[in-house]
Structure formats: C-alpha cells, structure tokens
XYZ file of N, CA and C in Angstrom:
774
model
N 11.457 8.780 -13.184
C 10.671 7.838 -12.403
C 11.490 7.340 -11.223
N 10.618 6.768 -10.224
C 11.612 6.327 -9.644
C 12.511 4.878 -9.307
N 11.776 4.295 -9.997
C 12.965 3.077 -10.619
C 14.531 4.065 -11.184
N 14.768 4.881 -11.783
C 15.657 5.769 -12.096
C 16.596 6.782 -11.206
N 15.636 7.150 -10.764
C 15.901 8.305 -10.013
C 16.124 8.101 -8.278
N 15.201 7.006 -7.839
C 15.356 7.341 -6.399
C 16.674 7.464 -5.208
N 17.828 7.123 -6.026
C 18.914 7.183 -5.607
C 19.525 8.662 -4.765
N 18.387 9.443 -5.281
C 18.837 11.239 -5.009
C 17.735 11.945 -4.461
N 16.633 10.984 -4.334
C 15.424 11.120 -3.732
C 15.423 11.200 -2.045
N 14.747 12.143 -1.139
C 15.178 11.740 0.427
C 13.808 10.886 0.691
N 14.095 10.079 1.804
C 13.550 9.544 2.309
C 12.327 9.743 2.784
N 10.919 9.209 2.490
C 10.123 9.844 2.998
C 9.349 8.825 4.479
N 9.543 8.015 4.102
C 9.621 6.487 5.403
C 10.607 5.733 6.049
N 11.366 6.164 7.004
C 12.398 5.469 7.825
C 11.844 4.582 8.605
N 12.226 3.326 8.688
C 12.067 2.157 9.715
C 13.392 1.930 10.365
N 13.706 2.541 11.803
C 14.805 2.357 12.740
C 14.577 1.208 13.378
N 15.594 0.388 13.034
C 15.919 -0.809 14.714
C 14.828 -1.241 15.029
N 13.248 -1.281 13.898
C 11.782 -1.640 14.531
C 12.254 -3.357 15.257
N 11.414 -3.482 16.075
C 11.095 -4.258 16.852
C 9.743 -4.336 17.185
N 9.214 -5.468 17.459
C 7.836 -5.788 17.411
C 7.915 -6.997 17.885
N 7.108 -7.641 19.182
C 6.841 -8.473 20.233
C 6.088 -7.917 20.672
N 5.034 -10.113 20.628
C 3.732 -10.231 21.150
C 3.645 -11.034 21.942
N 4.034 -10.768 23.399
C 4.601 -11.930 24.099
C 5.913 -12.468 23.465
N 5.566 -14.086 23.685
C 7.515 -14.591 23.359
C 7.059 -14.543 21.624
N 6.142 -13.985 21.221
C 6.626 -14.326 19.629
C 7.195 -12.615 18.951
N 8.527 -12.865 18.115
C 8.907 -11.752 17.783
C 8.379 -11.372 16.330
N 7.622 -10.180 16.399
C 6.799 -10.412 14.416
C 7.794 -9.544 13.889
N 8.376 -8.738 14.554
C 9.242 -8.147 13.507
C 10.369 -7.970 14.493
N 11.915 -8.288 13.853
C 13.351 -7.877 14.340
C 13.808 -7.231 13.511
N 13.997 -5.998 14.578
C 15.709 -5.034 14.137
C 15.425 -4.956 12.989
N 14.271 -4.199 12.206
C 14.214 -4.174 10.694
C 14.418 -2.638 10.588
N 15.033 -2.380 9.721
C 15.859 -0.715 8.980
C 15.542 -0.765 8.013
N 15.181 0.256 7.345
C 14.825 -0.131 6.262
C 13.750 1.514 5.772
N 14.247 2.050 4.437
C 13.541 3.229 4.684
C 12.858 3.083 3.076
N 11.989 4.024 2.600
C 10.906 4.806 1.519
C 11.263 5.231 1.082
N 11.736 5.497 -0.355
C 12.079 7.139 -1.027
C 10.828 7.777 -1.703
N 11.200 8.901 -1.623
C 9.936 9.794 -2.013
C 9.767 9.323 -3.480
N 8.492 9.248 -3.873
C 7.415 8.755 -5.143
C 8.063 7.305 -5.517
N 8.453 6.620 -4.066
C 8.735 5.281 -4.603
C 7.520 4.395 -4.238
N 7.578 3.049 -5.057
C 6.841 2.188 -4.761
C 6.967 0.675 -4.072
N 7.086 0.598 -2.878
C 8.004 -0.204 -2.440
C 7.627 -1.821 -1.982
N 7.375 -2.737 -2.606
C 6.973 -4.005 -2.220
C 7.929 -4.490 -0.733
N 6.572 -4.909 -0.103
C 6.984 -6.188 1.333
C 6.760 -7.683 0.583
N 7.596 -8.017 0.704
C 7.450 -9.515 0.136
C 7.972 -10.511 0.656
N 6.730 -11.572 0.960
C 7.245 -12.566 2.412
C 6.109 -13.229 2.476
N 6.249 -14.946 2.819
C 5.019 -15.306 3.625
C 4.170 -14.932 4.306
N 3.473 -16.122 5.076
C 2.376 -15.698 6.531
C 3.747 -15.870 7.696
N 3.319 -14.748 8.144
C 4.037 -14.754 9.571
C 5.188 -13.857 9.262
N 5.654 -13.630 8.258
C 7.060 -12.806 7.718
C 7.455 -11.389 8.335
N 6.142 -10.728 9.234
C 6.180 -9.513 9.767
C 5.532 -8.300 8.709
N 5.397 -8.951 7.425
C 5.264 -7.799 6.296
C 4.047 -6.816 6.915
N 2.818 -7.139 7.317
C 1.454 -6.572 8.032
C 1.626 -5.709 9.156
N 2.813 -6.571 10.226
C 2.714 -5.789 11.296
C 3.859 -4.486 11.137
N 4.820 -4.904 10.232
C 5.664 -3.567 10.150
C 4.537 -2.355 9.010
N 3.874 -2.726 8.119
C 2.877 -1.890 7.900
C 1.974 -0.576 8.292
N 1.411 -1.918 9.802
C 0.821 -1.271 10.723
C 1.513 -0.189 11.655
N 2.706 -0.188 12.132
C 3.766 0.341 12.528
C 3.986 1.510 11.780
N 3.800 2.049 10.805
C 4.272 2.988 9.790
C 2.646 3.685 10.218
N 1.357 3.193 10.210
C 0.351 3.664 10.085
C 0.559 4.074 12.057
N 0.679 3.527 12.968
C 0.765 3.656 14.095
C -0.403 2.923 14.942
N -0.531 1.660 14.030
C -1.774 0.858 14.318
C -0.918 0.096 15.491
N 0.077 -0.279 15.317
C 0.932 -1.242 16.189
C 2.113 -0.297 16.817
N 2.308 -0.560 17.999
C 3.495 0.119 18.684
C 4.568 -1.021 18.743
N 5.674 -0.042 18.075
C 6.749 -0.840 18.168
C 7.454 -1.317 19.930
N 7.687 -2.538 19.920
C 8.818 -3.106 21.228
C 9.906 -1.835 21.144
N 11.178 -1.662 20.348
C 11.902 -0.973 19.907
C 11.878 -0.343 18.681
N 12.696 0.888 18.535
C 13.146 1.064 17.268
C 11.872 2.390 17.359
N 11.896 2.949 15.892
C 11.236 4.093 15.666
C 10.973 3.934 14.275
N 9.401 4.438 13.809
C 9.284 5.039 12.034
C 8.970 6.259 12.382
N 9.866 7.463 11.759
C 9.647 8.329 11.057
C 8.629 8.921 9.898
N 8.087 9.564 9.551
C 7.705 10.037 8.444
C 7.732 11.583 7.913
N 8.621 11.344 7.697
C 9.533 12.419 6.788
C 10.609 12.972 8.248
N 11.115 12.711 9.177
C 11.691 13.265 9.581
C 11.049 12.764 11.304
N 9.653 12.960 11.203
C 8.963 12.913 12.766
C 8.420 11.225 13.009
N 8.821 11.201 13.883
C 8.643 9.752 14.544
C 7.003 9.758 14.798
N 6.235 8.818 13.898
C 5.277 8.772 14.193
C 4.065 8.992 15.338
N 5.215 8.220 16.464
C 4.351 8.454 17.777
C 4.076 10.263 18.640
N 4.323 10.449 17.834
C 4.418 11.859 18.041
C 3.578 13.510 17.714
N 3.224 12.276 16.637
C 2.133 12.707 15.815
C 0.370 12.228 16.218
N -0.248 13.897 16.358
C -1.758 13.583 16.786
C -2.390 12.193 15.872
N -3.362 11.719 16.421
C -4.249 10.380 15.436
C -4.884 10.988 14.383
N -5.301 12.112 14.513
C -5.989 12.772 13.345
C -4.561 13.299 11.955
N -3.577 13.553 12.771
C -2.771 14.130 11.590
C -1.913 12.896 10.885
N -1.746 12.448 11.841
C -1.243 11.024 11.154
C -2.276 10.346 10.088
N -3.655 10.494 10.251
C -4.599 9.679 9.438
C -4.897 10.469 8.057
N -4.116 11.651 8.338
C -4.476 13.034 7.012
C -3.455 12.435 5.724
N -1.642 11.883 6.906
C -0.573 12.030 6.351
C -0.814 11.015 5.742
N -1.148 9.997 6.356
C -0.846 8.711 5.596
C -2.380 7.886 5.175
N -2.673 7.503 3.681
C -3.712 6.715 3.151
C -3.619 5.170 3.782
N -4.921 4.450 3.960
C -4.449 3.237 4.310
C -5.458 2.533 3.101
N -5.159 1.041 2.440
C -5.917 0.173 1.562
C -6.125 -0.899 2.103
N -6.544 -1.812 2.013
C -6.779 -3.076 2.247
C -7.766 -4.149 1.910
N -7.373 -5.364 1.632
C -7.847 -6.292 1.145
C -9.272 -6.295 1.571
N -9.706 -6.440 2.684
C -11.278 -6.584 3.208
C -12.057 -5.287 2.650
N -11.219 -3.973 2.586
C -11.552 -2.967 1.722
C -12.429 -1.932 3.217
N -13.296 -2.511 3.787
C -14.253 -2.109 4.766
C -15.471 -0.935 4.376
N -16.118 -0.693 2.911
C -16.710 0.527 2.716
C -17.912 0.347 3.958
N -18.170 1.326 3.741
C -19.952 1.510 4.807
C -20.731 1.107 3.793
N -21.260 -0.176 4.609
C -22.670 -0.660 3.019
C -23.757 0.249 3.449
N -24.113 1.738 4.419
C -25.331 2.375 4.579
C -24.914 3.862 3.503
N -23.484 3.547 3.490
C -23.507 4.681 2.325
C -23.016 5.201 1.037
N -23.073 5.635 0.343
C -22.633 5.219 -1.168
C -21.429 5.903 -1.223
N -21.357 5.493 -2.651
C -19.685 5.328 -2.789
C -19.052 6.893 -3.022
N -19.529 8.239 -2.990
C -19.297 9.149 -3.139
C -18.812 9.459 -1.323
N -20.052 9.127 -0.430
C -19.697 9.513 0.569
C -18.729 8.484 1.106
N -18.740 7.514 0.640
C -17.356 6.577 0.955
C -16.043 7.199 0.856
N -15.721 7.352 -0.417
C -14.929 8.242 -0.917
C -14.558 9.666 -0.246
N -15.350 9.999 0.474
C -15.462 11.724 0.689
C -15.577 11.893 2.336
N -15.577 10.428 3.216
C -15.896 10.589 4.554
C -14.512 11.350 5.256
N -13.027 10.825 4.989
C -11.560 11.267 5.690
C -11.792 12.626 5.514
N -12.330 13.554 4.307
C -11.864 14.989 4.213
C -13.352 15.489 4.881
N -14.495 14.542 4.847
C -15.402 15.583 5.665
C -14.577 15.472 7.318
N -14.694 14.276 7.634
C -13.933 14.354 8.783
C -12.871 15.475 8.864
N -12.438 15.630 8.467
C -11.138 16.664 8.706
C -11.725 18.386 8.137
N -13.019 18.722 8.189
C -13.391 19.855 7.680
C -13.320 20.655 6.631
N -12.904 19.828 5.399
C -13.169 20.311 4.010
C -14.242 20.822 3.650
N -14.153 21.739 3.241
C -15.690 22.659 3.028
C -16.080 21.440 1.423
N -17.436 21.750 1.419
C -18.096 20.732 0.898
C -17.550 20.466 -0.998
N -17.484 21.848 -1.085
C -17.260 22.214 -2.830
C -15.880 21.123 -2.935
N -14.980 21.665 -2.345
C -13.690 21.302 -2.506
C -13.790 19.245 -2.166
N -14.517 18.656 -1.283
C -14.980 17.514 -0.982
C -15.595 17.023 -2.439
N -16.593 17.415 -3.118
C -16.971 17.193 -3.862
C -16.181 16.988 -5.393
N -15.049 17.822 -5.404
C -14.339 17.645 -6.202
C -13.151 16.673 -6.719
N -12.643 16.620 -5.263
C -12.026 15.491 -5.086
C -12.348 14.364 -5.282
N -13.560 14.037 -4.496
C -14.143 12.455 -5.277
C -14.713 12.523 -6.562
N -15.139 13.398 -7.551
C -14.982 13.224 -8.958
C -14.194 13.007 -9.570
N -13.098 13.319 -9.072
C -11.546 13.615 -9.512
C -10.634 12.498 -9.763
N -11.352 11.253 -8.205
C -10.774 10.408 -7.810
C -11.496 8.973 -8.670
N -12.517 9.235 -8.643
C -13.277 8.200 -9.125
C -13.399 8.261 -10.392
N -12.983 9.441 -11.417
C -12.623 9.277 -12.663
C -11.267 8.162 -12.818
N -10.457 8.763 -11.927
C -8.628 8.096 -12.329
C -9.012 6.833 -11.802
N -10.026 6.265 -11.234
C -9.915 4.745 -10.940
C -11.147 4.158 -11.921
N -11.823 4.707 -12.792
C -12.520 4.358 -13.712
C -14.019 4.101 -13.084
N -14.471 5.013 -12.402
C -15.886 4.629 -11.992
C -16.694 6.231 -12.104
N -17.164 6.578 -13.111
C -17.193 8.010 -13.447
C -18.447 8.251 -12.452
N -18.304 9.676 -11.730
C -19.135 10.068 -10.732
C -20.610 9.768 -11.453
N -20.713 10.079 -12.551
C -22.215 10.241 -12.480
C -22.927 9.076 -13.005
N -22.331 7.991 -13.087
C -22.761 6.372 -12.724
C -21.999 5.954 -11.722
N -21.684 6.162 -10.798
C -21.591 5.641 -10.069
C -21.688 6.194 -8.319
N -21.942 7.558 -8.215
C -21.398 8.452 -7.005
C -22.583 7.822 -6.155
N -23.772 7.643 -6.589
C -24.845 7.206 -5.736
C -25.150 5.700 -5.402
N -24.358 4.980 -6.112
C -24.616 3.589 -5.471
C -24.160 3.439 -4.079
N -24.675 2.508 -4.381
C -24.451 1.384 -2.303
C -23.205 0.232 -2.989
N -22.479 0.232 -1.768
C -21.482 -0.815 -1.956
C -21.972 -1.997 -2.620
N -23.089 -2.702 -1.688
C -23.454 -4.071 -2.464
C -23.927 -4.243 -3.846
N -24.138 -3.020 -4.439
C -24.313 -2.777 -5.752
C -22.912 -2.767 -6.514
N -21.988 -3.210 -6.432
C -20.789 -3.025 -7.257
C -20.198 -4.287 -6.799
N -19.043 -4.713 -8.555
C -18.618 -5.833 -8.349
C -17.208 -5.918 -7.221
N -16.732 -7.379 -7.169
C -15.654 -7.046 -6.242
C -14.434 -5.960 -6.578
N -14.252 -6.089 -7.962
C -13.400 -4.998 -8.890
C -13.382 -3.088 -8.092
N -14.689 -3.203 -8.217
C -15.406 -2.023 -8.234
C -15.215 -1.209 -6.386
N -15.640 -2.300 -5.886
C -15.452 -1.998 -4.573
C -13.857 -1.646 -4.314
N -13.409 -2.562 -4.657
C -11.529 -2.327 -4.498
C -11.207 -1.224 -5.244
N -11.937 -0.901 -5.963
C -11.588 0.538 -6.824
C -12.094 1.679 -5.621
N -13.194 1.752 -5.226
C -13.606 2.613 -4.438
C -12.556 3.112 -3.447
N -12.217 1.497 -2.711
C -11.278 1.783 -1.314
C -9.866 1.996 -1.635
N -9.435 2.122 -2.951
C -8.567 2.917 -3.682
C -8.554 4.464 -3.494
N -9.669 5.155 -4.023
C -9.791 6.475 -3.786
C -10.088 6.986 -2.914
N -10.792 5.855 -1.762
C -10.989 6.520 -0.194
C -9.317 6.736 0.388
N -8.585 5.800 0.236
C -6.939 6.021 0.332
C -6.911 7.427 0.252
N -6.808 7.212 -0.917
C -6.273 8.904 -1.695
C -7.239 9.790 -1.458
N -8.201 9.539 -0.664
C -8.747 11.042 -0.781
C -8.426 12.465 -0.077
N -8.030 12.311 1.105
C -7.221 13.417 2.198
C -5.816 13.875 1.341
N -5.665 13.192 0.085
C -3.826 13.779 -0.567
C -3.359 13.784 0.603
N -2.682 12.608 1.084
C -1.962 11.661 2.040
C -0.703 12.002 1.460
N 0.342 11.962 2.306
C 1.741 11.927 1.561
C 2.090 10.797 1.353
N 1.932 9.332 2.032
C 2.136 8.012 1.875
C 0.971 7.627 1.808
N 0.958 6.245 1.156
C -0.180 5.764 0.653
C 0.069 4.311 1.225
N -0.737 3.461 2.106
C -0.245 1.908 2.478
C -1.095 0.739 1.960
N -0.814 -0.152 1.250
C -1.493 -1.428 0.781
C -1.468 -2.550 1.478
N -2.148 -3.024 1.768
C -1.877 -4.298 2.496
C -2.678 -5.161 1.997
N -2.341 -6.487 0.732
C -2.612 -6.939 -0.219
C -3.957 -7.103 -1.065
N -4.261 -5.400 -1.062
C -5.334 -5.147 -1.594
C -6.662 -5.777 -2.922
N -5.709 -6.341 -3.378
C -5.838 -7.145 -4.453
C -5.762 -8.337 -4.417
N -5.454 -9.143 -3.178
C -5.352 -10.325 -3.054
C -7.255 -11.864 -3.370
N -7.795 -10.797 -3.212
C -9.040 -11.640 -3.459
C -10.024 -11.708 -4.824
N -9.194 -10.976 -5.484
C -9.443 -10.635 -7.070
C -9.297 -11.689 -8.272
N -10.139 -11.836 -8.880
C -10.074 -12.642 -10.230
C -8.754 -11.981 -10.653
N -7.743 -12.995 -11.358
C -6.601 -12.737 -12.447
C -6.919 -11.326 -13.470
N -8.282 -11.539 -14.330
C -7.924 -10.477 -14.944
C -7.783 -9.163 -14.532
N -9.508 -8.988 -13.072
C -9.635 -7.552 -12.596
C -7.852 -7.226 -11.922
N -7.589 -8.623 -11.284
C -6.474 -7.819 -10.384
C -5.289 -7.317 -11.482
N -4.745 -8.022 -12.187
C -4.065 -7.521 -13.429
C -4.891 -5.835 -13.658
N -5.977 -5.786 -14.017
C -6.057 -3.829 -14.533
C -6.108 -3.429 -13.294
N -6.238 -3.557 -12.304
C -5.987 -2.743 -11.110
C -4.954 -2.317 -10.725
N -3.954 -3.405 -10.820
C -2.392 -3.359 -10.630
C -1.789 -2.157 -11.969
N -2.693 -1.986 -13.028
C -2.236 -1.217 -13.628
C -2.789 0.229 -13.452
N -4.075 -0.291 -13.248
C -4.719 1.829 -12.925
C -3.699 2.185 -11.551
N -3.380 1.169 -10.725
C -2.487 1.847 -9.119
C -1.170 2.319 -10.070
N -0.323 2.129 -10.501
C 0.635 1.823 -11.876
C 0.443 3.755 -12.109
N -0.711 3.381 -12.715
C -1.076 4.736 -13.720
C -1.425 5.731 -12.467
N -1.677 5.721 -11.514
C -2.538 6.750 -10.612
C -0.967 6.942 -9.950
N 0.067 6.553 -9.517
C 1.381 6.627 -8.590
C 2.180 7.486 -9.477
N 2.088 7.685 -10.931
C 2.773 8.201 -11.516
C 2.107 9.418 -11.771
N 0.585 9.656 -11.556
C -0.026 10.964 -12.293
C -0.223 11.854 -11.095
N -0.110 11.063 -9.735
C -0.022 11.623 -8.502
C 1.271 12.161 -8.227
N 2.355 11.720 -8.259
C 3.575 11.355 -7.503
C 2.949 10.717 -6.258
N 2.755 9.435 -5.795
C 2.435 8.751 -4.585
C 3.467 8.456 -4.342
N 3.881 7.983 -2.825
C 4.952 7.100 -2.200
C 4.389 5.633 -1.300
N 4.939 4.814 -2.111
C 3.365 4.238 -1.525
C 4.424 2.621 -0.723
N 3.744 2.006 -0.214
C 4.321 0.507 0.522
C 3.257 -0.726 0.472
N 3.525 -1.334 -0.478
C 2.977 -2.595 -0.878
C 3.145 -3.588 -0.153
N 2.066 -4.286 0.181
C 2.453 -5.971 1.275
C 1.360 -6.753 0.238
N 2.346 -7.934 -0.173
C 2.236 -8.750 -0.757
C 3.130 -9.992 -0.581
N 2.304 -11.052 -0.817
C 3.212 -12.439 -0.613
C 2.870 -13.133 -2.423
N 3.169 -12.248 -3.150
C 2.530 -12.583 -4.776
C 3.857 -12.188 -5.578
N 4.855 -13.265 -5.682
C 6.125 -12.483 -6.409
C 5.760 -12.156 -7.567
N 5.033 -12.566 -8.306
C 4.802 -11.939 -10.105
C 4.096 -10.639 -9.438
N 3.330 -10.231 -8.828
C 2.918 -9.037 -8.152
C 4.091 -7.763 -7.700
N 4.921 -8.345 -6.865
C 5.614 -7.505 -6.284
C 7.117 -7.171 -7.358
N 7.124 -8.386 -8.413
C 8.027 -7.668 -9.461
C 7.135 -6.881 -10.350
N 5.717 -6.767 -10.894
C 5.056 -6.423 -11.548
C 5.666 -4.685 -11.426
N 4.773 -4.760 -9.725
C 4.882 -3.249 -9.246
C 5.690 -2.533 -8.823
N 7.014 -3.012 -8.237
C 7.682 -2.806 -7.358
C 9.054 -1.845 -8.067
N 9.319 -0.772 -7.887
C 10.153 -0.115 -7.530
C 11.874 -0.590 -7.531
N 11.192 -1.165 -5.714
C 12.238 -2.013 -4.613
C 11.256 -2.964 -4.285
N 11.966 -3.790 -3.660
C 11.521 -4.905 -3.117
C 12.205 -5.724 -1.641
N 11.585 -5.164 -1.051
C 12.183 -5.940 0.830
C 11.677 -7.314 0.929
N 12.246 -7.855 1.151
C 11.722 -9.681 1.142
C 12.144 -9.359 2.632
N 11.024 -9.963 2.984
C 11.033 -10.852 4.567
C 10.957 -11.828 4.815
N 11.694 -12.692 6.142
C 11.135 -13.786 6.762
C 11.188 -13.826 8.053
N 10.143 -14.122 8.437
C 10.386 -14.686 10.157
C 10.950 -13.034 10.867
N 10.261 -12.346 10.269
C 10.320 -11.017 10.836
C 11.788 -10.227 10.370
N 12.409 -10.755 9.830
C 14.042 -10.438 9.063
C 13.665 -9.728 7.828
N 14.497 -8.912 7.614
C 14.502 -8.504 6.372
C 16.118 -9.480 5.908
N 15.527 -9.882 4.561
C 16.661 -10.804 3.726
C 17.072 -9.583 2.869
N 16.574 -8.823 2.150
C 17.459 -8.298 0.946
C 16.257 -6.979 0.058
N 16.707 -6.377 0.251
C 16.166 -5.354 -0.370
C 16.570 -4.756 -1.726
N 16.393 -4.534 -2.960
C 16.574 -3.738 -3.941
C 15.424 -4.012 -5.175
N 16.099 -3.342 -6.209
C 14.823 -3.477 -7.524
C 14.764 -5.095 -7.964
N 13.858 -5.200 -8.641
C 13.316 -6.702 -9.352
C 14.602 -7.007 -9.763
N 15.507 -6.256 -10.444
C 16.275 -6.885 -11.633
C 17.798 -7.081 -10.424
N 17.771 -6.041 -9.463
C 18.623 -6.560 -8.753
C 18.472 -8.036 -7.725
N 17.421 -8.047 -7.323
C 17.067 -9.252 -6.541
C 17.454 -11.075 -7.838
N 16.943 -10.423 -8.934
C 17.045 -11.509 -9.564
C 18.341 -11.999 -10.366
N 19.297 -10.876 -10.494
C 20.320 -11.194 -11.169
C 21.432 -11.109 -9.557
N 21.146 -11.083 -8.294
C 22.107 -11.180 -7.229
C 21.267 -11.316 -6.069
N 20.375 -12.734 -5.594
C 19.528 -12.765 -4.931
C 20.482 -13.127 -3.318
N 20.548 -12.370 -2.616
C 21.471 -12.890 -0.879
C 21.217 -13.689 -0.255
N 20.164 -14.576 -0.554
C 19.881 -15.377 0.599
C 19.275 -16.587 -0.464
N 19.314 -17.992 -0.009
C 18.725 -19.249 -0.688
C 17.153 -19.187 -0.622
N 16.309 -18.324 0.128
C 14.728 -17.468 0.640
C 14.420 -17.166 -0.745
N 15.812 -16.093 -0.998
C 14.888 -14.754 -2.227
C 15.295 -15.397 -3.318
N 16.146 -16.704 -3.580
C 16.178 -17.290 -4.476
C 14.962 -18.393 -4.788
N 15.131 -18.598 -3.998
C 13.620 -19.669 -4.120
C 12.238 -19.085 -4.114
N 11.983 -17.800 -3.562
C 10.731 -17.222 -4.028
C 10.786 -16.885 -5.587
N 11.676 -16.166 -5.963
C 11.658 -16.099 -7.208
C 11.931 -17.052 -8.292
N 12.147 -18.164 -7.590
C 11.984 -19.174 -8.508
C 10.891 -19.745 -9.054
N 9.797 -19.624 -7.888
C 8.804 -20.094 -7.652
C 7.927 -20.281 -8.835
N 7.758 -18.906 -9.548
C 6.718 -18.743 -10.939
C 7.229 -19.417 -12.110
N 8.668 -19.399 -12.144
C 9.343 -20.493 -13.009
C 8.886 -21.639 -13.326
N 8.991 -22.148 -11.449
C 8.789 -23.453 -11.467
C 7.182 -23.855 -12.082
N 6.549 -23.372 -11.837
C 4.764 -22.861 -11.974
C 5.244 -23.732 -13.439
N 5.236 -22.868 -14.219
C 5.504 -22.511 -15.947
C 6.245 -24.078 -16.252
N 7.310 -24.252 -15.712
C 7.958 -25.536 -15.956
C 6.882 -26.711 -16.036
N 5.847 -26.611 -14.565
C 4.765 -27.576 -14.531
C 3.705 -27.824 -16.032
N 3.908 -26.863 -16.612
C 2.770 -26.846 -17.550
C 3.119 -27.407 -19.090
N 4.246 -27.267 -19.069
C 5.126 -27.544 -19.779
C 4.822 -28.587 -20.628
C-alpha cells in the first residue's frame, strides 16, 4: 500500500516553486511539494490556506504567477484541454450533475466526449456504479433530483473515474454530507483507491477526515505549506504551533463533552 511503500514509488504530481497571485493577494507561495504514484494525499488548511487554488493548478483551472505542475514528467501547460481532462478526474463538493440527464449518461458524458465507442462506454458505467454502490439497473435511468444527497455524491464519484484518469482530484467532496453518509463514502473512496490503484489529492479543512484518509498530509496556511508527512508523523513530530493546534482540535472537541 502506499502508506508502506511510497517511499520507492515515482512521482506522479510535482508542484515546483508554484506561485499564485490575484492582484496584491498571494493564494499560494513557493509551494513544492509532489504525489506519489497510488498515493492519497490530503490538503489540509483553513479558508484562504491556498488548498483550492493549488488544486486548481494541478487541473490547469488556474495559471500559476510562478513555478510549474508537472504530471508525470510534463508540465501541465503544455498539455492540450482535452488531454489534460482525459489525464486527470476532477470531484467536487457542489458535485454539478446535469439534472436533464440521468445518471448513466452523467456518468458516461467525459468518455462519450472523447469517442469511446458506445459498448465499451456502457461498460464502464456499470462497472463504476456497481463499486460506488448504485447498481446500474436501479439506478442508470434516474434523474439527479431523484437521488439522495449521498447518492448524487456517489454519482460525481464515478463521473471522476470514468475516462481511467491517472490522477483523481477532490475538492471537499464530502463536505455537505450527514456524519453517517459521509463516514461510508470516505470508506467506498478508501475501497475504490485501492481496487483501482488511484493517485488521488484530497482538499479538506476536516482533520478527523484528512487523518481518516490520508496517506500524507500537507497542511497549509496563508498559502505556505507548514509540514507535510503521514498522520502518525504529523502527530508524533508536528513543525509548526498551526499543525499542532489543528490536530489538537478534535481532542479538544471530546474534552468538551466530557
């Protein structure tokens, strides 16, 4: 796995010297910072921390001030909009399905776009919508507004994955979820990263979240990266008084109840 292993793993996401300025405000500085292949890598940071816009930067939604991301070797900007959108899955919280069309063709729009002959289209979203628990044949024909919020976030799960993306990007997909759904979601993504090999980049400001899932873990602030490594390293040698106090945070929670 790669909690184990990624030490010998190459890189499949480099972030060089990024820089990012919007006017006088800087959202992201001089952040380095790279991916290993089938890792799972939490952003973890407030509002404003840069975690979104360095995201976007990896997807090529945002052009960096300075600096360069790579993916696997090629500097994003370099790369056509269509091949970049093949390489890399995107998720997100608002989710965005088409409420005019159901969740099969939701699922199945990136590879028609890209000229998948239909058989092979078709397979994939059975394929996909089994491993996220919404079996094609209850569910391939609904309309978005027919499914719960669970359900929908499950969908825009497998629209991610449907092109077999080499990176996969979250941007706190789960953030608007009841406790329990988001808990089994966090575990089918869990179960689907390992049956895939995904490499995927998590943005979250949810520390029981980002130790839940996380691999590694990059804490940000104020566009800085503070400290990067696994849960158990952050918590038994945290660098900064930031990554100590975020992780204190759920403690403190628990202490309250006390």
């Amino acid at each position: 796995c790669a909690r184990c292993s990624s030490s010998v793993m190459p890189d499949a996401i480099e972030l060089d010297a990024l820089t990012v300025r919007f006017g006088d405000v800087v959202a992201v500085h001089d952040l380095t910072l790279s991916v290993r292949e089938g890792e799972l890598l939490m952003l973890l940071g407030g509002s404003g921390s840069g975690k979104t816009t360095t995201l976007e930067c990896i997807n090529a939604l945002v052009t960096p001030s300075a600096g360069e991301v790579r993916l696997r070797g090629l500097d994003v900007r370099s790369l056509e909009p269509h091949v970049l959108r093949r390489r890399v899955g995107y998720c997100f919280q608002a989710i965005g399905l088409f409420p005019h069309m159901t969740v099969a063709e939701n699922v199945g729009i990136t590879p028609r776009l890209l000229g998948w002959p239909e058989e092979r289209v078709r397979a994939r979203v059975e394929d996909l919508l089994a491993r996220v628990a919404l079996p094609y044949a209850d569910y391939a024909h609904r309309l978005p507004d027919a499914l719960s919020g669970g359900q929908r976030q499950r969908v825009g799960v497998a629209r991610a994955l449907a092109a077999e993306p080499e990176v996969v990007l979250f941007d706190e997909p789960f953030g608007a979820l009841d406790p329990i759904t988001r808990e089994q979601l966090q575990s089918e993504l869990l179960a689907l990263k390992d049956a895939l090999g995904l490499t995927c980049v998590f943005v979250t400001h949810d520390v029981l979240e980002a130790l839940t899932l996380g691999d590694r873990i990059a804490v940000l602030r104020e566009g800085a990266l503070l400290q990067v490594g696994t849960p158990r390293e952050l918590a038994e040698a945290p660098a900064d008084p930031y990554v100590t106090a975020l992780l204190e945070a759920p403690r403190r929670a628990l202490d309250r109840l006390a």
